Structures are given as C-alpha cells and as structure tokens.
mmCIF file of C-alpha atoms in Angstrom:
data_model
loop_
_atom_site.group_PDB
_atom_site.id
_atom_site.type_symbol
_atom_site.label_atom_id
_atom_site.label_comp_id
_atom_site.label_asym_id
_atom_site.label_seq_id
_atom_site.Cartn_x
_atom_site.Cartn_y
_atom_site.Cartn_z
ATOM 1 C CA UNK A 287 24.233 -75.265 57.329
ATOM 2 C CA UNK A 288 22.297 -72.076 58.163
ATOM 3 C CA UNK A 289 22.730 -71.231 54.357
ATOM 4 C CA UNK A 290 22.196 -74.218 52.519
ATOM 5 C CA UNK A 291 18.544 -73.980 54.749
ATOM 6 C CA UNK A 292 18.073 -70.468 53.961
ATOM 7 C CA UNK A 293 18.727 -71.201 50.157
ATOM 8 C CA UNK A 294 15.976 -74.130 49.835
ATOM 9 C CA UNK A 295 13.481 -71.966 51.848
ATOM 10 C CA UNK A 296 14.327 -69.589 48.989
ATOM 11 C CA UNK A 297 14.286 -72.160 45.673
ATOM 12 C CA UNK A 298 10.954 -72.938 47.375
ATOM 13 C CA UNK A 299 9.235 -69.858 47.195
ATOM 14 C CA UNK A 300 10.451 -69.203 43.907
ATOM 15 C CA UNK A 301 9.207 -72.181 42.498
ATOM 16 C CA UNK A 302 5.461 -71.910 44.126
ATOM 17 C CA UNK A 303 5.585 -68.366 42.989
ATOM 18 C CA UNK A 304 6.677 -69.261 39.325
ATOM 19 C CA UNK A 305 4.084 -72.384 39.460
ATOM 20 C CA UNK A 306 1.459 -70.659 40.537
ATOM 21 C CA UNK A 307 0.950 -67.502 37.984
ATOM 22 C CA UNK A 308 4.047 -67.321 35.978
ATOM 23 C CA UNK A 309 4.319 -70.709 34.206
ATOM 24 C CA UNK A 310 5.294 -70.943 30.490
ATOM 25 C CA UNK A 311 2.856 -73.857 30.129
ATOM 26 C CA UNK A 312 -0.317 -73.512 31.754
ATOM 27 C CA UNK A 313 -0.541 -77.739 32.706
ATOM 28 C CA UNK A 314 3.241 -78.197 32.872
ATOM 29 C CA UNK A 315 5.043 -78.030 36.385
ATOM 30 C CA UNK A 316 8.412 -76.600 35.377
ATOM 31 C CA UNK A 317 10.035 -76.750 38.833
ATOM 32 C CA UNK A 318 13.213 -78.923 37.496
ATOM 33 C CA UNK A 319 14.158 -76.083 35.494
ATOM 34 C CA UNK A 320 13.483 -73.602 38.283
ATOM 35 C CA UNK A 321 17.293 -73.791 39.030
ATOM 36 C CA UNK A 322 17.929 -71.408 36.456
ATOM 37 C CA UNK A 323 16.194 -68.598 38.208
ATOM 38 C CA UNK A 324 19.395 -68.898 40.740
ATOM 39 C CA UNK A 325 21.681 -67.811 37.715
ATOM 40 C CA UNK A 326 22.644 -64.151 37.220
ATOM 41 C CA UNK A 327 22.004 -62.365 34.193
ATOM 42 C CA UNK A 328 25.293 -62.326 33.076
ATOM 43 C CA UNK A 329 25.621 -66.393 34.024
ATOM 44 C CA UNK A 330 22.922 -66.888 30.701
ATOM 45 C CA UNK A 331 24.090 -64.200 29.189
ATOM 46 C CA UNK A 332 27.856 -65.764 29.683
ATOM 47 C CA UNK A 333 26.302 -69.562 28.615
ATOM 48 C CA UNK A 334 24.110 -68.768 25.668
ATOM 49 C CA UNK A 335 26.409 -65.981 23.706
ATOM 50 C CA UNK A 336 28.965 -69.471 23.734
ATOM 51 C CA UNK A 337 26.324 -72.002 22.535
ATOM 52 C CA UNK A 338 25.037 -69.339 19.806
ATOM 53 C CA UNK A 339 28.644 -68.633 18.431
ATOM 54 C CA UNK A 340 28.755 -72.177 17.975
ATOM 55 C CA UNK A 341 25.269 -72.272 16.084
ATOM 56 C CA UNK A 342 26.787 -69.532 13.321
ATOM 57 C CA UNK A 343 30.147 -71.444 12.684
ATOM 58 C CA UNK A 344 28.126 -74.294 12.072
ATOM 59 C CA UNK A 345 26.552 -72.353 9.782
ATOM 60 C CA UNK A 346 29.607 -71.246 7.910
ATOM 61 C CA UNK A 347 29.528 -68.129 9.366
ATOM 62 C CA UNK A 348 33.165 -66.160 9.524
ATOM 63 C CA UNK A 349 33.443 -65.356 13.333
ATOM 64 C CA UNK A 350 36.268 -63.056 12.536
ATOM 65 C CA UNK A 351 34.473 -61.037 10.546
ATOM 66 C CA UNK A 352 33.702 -57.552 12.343
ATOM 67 C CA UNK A 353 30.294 -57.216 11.520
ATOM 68 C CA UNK A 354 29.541 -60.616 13.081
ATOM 69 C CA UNK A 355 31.987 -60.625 16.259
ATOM 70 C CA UNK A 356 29.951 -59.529 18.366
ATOM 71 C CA UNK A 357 26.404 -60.877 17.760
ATOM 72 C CA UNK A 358 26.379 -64.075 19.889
ATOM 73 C CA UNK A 359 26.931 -61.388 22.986
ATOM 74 C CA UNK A 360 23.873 -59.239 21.396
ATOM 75 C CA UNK A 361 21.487 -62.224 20.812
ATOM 76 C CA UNK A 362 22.566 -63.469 24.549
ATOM 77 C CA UNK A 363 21.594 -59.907 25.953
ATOM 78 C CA UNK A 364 18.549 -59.312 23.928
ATOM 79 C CA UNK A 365 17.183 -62.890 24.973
ATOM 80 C CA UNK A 366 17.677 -62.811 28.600
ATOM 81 C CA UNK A 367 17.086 -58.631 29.041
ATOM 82 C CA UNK A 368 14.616 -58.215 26.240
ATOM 83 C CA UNK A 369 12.386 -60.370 24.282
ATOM 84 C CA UNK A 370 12.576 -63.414 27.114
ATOM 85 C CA UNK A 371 12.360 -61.055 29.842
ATOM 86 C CA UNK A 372 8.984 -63.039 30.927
ATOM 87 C CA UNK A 373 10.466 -66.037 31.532
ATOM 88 C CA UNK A 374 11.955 -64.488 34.586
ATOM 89 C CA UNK A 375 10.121 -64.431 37.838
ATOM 90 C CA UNK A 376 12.134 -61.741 39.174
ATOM 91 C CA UNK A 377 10.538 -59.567 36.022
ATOM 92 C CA UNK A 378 7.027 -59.800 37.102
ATOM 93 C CA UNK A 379 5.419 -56.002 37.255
ATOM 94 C CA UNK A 380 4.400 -54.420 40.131
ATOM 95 C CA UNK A 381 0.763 -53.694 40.498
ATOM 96 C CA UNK A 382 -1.203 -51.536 42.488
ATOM 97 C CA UNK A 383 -4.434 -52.577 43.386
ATOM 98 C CA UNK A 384 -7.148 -49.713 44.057
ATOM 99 C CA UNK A 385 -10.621 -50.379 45.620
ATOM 100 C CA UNK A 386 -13.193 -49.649 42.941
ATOM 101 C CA UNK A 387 -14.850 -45.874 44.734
ATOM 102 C CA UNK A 388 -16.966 -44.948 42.100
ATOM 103 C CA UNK A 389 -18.630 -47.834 41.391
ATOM 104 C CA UNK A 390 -18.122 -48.121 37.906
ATOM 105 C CA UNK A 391 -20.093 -51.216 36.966
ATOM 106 C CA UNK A 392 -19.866 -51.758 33.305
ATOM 107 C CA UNK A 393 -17.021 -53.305 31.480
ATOM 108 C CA UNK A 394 -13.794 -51.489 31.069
ATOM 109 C CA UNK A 395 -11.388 -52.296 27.732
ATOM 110 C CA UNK A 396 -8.079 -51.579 26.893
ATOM 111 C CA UNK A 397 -7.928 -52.402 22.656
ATOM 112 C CA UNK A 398 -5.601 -52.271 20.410
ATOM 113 C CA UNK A 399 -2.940 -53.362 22.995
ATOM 114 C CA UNK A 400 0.504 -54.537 20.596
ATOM 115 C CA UNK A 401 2.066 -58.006 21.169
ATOM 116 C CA UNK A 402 5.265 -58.700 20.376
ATOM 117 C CA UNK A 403 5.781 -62.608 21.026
ATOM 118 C CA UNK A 404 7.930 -64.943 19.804
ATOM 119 C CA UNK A 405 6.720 -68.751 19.016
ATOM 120 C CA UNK A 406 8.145 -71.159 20.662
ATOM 121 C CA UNK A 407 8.143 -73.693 17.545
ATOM 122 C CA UNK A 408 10.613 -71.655 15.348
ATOM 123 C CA UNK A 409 11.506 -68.811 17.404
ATOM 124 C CA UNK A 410 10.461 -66.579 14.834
ATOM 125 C CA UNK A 411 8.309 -63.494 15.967
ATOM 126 C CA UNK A 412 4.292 -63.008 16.745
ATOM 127 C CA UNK A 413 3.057 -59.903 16.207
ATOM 128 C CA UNK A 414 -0.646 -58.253 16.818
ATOM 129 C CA UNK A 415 -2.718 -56.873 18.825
ATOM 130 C CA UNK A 416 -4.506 -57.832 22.178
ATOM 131 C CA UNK A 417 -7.974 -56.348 23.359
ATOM 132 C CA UNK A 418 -8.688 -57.223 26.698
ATOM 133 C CA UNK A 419 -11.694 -56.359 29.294
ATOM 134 C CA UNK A 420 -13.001 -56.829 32.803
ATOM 135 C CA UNK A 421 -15.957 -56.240 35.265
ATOM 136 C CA UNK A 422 -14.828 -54.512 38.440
ATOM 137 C CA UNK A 423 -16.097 -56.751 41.193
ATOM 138 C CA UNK A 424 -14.597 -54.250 43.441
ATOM 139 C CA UNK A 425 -11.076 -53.629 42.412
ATOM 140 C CA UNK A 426 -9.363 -51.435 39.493
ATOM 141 C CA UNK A 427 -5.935 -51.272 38.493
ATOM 142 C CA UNK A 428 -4.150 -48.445 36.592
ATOM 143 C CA UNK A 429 -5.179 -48.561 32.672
ATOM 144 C CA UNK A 430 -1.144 -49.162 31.803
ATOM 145 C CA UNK A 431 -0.939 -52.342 33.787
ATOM 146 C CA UNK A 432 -3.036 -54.001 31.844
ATOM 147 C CA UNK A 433 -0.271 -53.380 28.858
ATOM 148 C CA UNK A 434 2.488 -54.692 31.040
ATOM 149 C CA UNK A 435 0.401 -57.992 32.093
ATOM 150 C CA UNK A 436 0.353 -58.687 27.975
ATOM 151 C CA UNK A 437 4.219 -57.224 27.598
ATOM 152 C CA UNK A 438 4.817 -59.759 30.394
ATOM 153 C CA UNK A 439 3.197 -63.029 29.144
ATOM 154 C CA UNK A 440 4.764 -62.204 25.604
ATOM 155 C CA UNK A 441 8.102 -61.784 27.051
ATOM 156 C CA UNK A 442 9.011 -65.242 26.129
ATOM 157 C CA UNK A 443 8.193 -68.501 23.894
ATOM 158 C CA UNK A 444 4.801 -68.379 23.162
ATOM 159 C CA UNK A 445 1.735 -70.028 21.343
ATOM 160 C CA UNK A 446 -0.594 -67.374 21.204
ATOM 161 C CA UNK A 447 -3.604 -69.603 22.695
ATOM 162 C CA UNK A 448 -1.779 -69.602 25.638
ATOM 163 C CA UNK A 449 -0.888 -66.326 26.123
ATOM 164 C CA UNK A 450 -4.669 -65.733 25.552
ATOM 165 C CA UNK A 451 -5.483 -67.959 28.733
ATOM 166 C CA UNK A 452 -2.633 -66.440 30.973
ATOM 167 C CA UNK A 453 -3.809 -62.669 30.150
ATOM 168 C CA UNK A 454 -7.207 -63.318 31.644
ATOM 169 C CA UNK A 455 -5.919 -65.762 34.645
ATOM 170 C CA UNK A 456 -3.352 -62.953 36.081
ATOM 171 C CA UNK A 457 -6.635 -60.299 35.395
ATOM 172 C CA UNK A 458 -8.514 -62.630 37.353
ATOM 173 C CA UNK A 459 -6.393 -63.730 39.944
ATOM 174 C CA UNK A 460 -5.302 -60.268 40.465
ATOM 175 C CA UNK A 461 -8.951 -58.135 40.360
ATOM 176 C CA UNK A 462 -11.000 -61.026 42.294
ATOM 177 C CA UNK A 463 -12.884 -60.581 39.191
ATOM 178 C CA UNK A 464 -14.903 -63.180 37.583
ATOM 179 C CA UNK A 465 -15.753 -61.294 34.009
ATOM 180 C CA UNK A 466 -12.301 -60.904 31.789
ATOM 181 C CA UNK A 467 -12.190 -61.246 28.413
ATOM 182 C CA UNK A 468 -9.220 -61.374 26.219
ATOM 183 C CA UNK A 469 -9.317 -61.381 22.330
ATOM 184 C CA UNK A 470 -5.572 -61.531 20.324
ATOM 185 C CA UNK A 471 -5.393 -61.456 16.300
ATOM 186 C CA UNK A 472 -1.640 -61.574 15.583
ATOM 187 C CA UNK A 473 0.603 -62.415 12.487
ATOM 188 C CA UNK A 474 2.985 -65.362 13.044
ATOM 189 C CA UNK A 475 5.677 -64.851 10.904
ATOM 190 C CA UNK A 476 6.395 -68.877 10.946
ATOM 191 C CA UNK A 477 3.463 -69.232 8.619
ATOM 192 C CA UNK A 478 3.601 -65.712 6.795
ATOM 193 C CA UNK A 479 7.581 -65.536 6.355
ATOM 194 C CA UNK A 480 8.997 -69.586 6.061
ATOM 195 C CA UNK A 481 6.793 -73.431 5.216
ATOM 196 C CA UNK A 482 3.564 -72.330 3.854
ATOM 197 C CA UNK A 483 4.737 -68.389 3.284
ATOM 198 C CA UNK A 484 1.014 -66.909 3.479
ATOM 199 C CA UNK A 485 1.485 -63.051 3.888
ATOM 200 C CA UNK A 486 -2.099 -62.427 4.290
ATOM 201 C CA UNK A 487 -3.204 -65.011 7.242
ATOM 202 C CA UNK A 488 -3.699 -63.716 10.702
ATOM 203 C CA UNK A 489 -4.666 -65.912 13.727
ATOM 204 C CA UNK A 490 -6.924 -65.267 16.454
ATOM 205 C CA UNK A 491 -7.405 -66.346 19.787
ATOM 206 C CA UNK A 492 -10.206 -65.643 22.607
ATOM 207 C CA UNK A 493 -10.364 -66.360 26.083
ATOM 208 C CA UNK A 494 -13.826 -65.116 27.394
ATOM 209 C CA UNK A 495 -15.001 -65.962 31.251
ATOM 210 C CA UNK A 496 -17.977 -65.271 33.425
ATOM 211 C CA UNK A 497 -20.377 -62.466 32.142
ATOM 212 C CA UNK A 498 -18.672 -62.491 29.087
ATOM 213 C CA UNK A 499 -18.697 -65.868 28.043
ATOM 214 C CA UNK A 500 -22.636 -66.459 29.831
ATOM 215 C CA UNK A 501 -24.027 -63.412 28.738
ATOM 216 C CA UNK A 502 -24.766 -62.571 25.239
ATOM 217 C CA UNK A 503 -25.440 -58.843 25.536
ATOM 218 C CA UNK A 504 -21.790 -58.472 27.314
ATOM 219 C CA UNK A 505 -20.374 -60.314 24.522
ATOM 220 C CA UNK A 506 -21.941 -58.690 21.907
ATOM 221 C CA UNK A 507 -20.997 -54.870 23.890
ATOM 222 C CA UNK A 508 -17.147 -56.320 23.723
ATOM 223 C CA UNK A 509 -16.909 -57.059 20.259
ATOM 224 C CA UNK A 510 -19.072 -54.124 19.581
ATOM 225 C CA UNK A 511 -16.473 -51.849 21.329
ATOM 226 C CA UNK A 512 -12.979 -53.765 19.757
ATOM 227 C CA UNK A 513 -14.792 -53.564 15.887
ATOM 228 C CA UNK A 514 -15.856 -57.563 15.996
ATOM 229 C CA UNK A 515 -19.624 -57.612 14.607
#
C-alpha cells in the first residue's frame, strides 16, 4: 500500500515536471504517455529493436544477413541513448545559476550553436545552426549551457518552430530574464533529400521576446552581431 502511494506521488512529479518545461508540444498535455518515463532504458530499448526488426522484413530485408543482424538493437540504442535523448525527463542538464556580479548589462550571444534535430514528420534529420541571446536581469549561466539547452530540445522529434519557442522559454524561465532571443536557419533533409528534393533551401525560425522584440536598436545589435543585416 505504502508503495503503490509512494509510486503515484512519484508519476506525479514527473508528469508536472515534464508538463511544465520539458513538453514535446508546447499546447499538448502529454501526461497519458508519461507512463513511459517508468520504463528502463533497456525496457525501450528491448520493445523498439523488436518492432524495428519487423519494419526491415517487411521491407524485404534478409535478417540473417550479418551486416544487418544487428541493426534493430543499434537503431533501438541510438534512439533512446542518443538522438531522442530529450524526450527523457531524467536527461534534463544540470544548470548552475550564478548571480550576475559585474553587472554586465548588454546582451550576451552564443552564435553559430549546431542543431542536430530530427523532424517529427519523416524522421529524417534537421540540421543548422542556432544563435541565441539574453539580457541579464540579474542572473548568468555558464556560456556551454546554453549549447546543452539547444542539444536538449533537439534531442527528439522536432519542428524547428518549436524548438525555436522552447530555447527561449527554458532561457527565460531559467534566468528570470525577460529579453531572449533565439534565431535557427537549418536544412531539413525531408525537403532537400525526398518529395520536393531542393538541395539549396534552408528554413529559418525566430523567437524574439522583450527588449528584443520591442526595441529596434536591440534587434538590429542581434542581427548585427549573428551576420543578419
């Protein structure tokens, strides 16, 4: 009795803490699917390795074959431990939050920041770059964790507007900060590689709030410093 209790106190916090700042879809409450956050690694590892070696022999695919043996196990492990590693509460980085001591008032950027994404319509890769900024309103954090917060939010299906919103929403929530900006120009390679097959197209995405988005002169000093004119 004591540990069915202590295991709903437990799915509870895990789901506020996955609705609050970690969910795939910004509108979407996912709790009914939170149940899968209870499952080990290995579990999914265990459950999608079985439904992907049934994907490639209804494909044709010889499982047999040595070079192929194996890959439902890889594709299992590289989902849950690498390229969906964001779906995963338990994944969230660790931040340290410093008080601001030398006052630095002006806008700080980290450019050039690569995104590796994968969108969730084809499951075929997103790849660019992210150039995000933010106002100190009396809090810093280390230059590298604002690297992981994109690494994070990539982790896992993605449209790329929305991983443009959640970048500046964990900045915010996490800085007290009401001046982030986030701009993202990636290559989806469901348009460049597969339907429409333009190599050359790029898409890109900005999420601009407070001082940037209500000031001109702190816009215009952003895209100044990432190379937008």
């Amino acid at each position: 009795m004591m540990e069915e209790k202590h295991n709903k106190i437990k799915k509870k916090k895990l789901n506020q803490k996955y609705n609050s700042i970690l969910n795939h879809s910004i509108n979407s409450d996912l709790t009914s699917q939170n149940n899968v956050y209870f499952m080990s690694d290995e579990e999914k590892i265990e459950k999608i390795k079985k439904h992907f070696f049934q994907i490639m022999e209804i494909l044709g695919l010889d499982m047999n074959d040595d070079s192929l043996r194996k890959t439902p196990k890889r594709v299992a492990k590289m989902f849950i431990q690498e390229i969906f590693s964001g779906l995963n509460p338990k994944n969230t980085p660790n931040f340290s939050i410093f008080e601001n001591k030398y006052r630095y008032n002006q806008m700080l950027i980290e450019k050039n920041i690569t995104v590796y994404s994968t969108c969730e319509h084809h499951f075929l890769p997103i790849i660019g770059k992210a150039h995000v900024g933010y106002i100190s309103n009396g809090k810093v954090v280390g230059l590298s964790k604002i690297n992981r917060i994109v690494n994070f939010y990539a982790k896992r299906p993605q449209v790329q507007e929305r991983l443009t919103i959640q970048i500046v929403q964990s900045l915010k929530k996490m800085l007290e900060t009401q001046d982030v900006a986030c701009i993202i120009e990636a290559k989806h390679l469901c348009v460049n590689s597969r339907g429409i097959k333009d190599t050359d197209s790029s898409t890109v995405t900005t999420e601009l709030i407070g001082s940037f988005k209500n000031n001109s002169e702190i816009r215009k000093e952003f895209l100044h410093h990432i190379g937008i004119s």
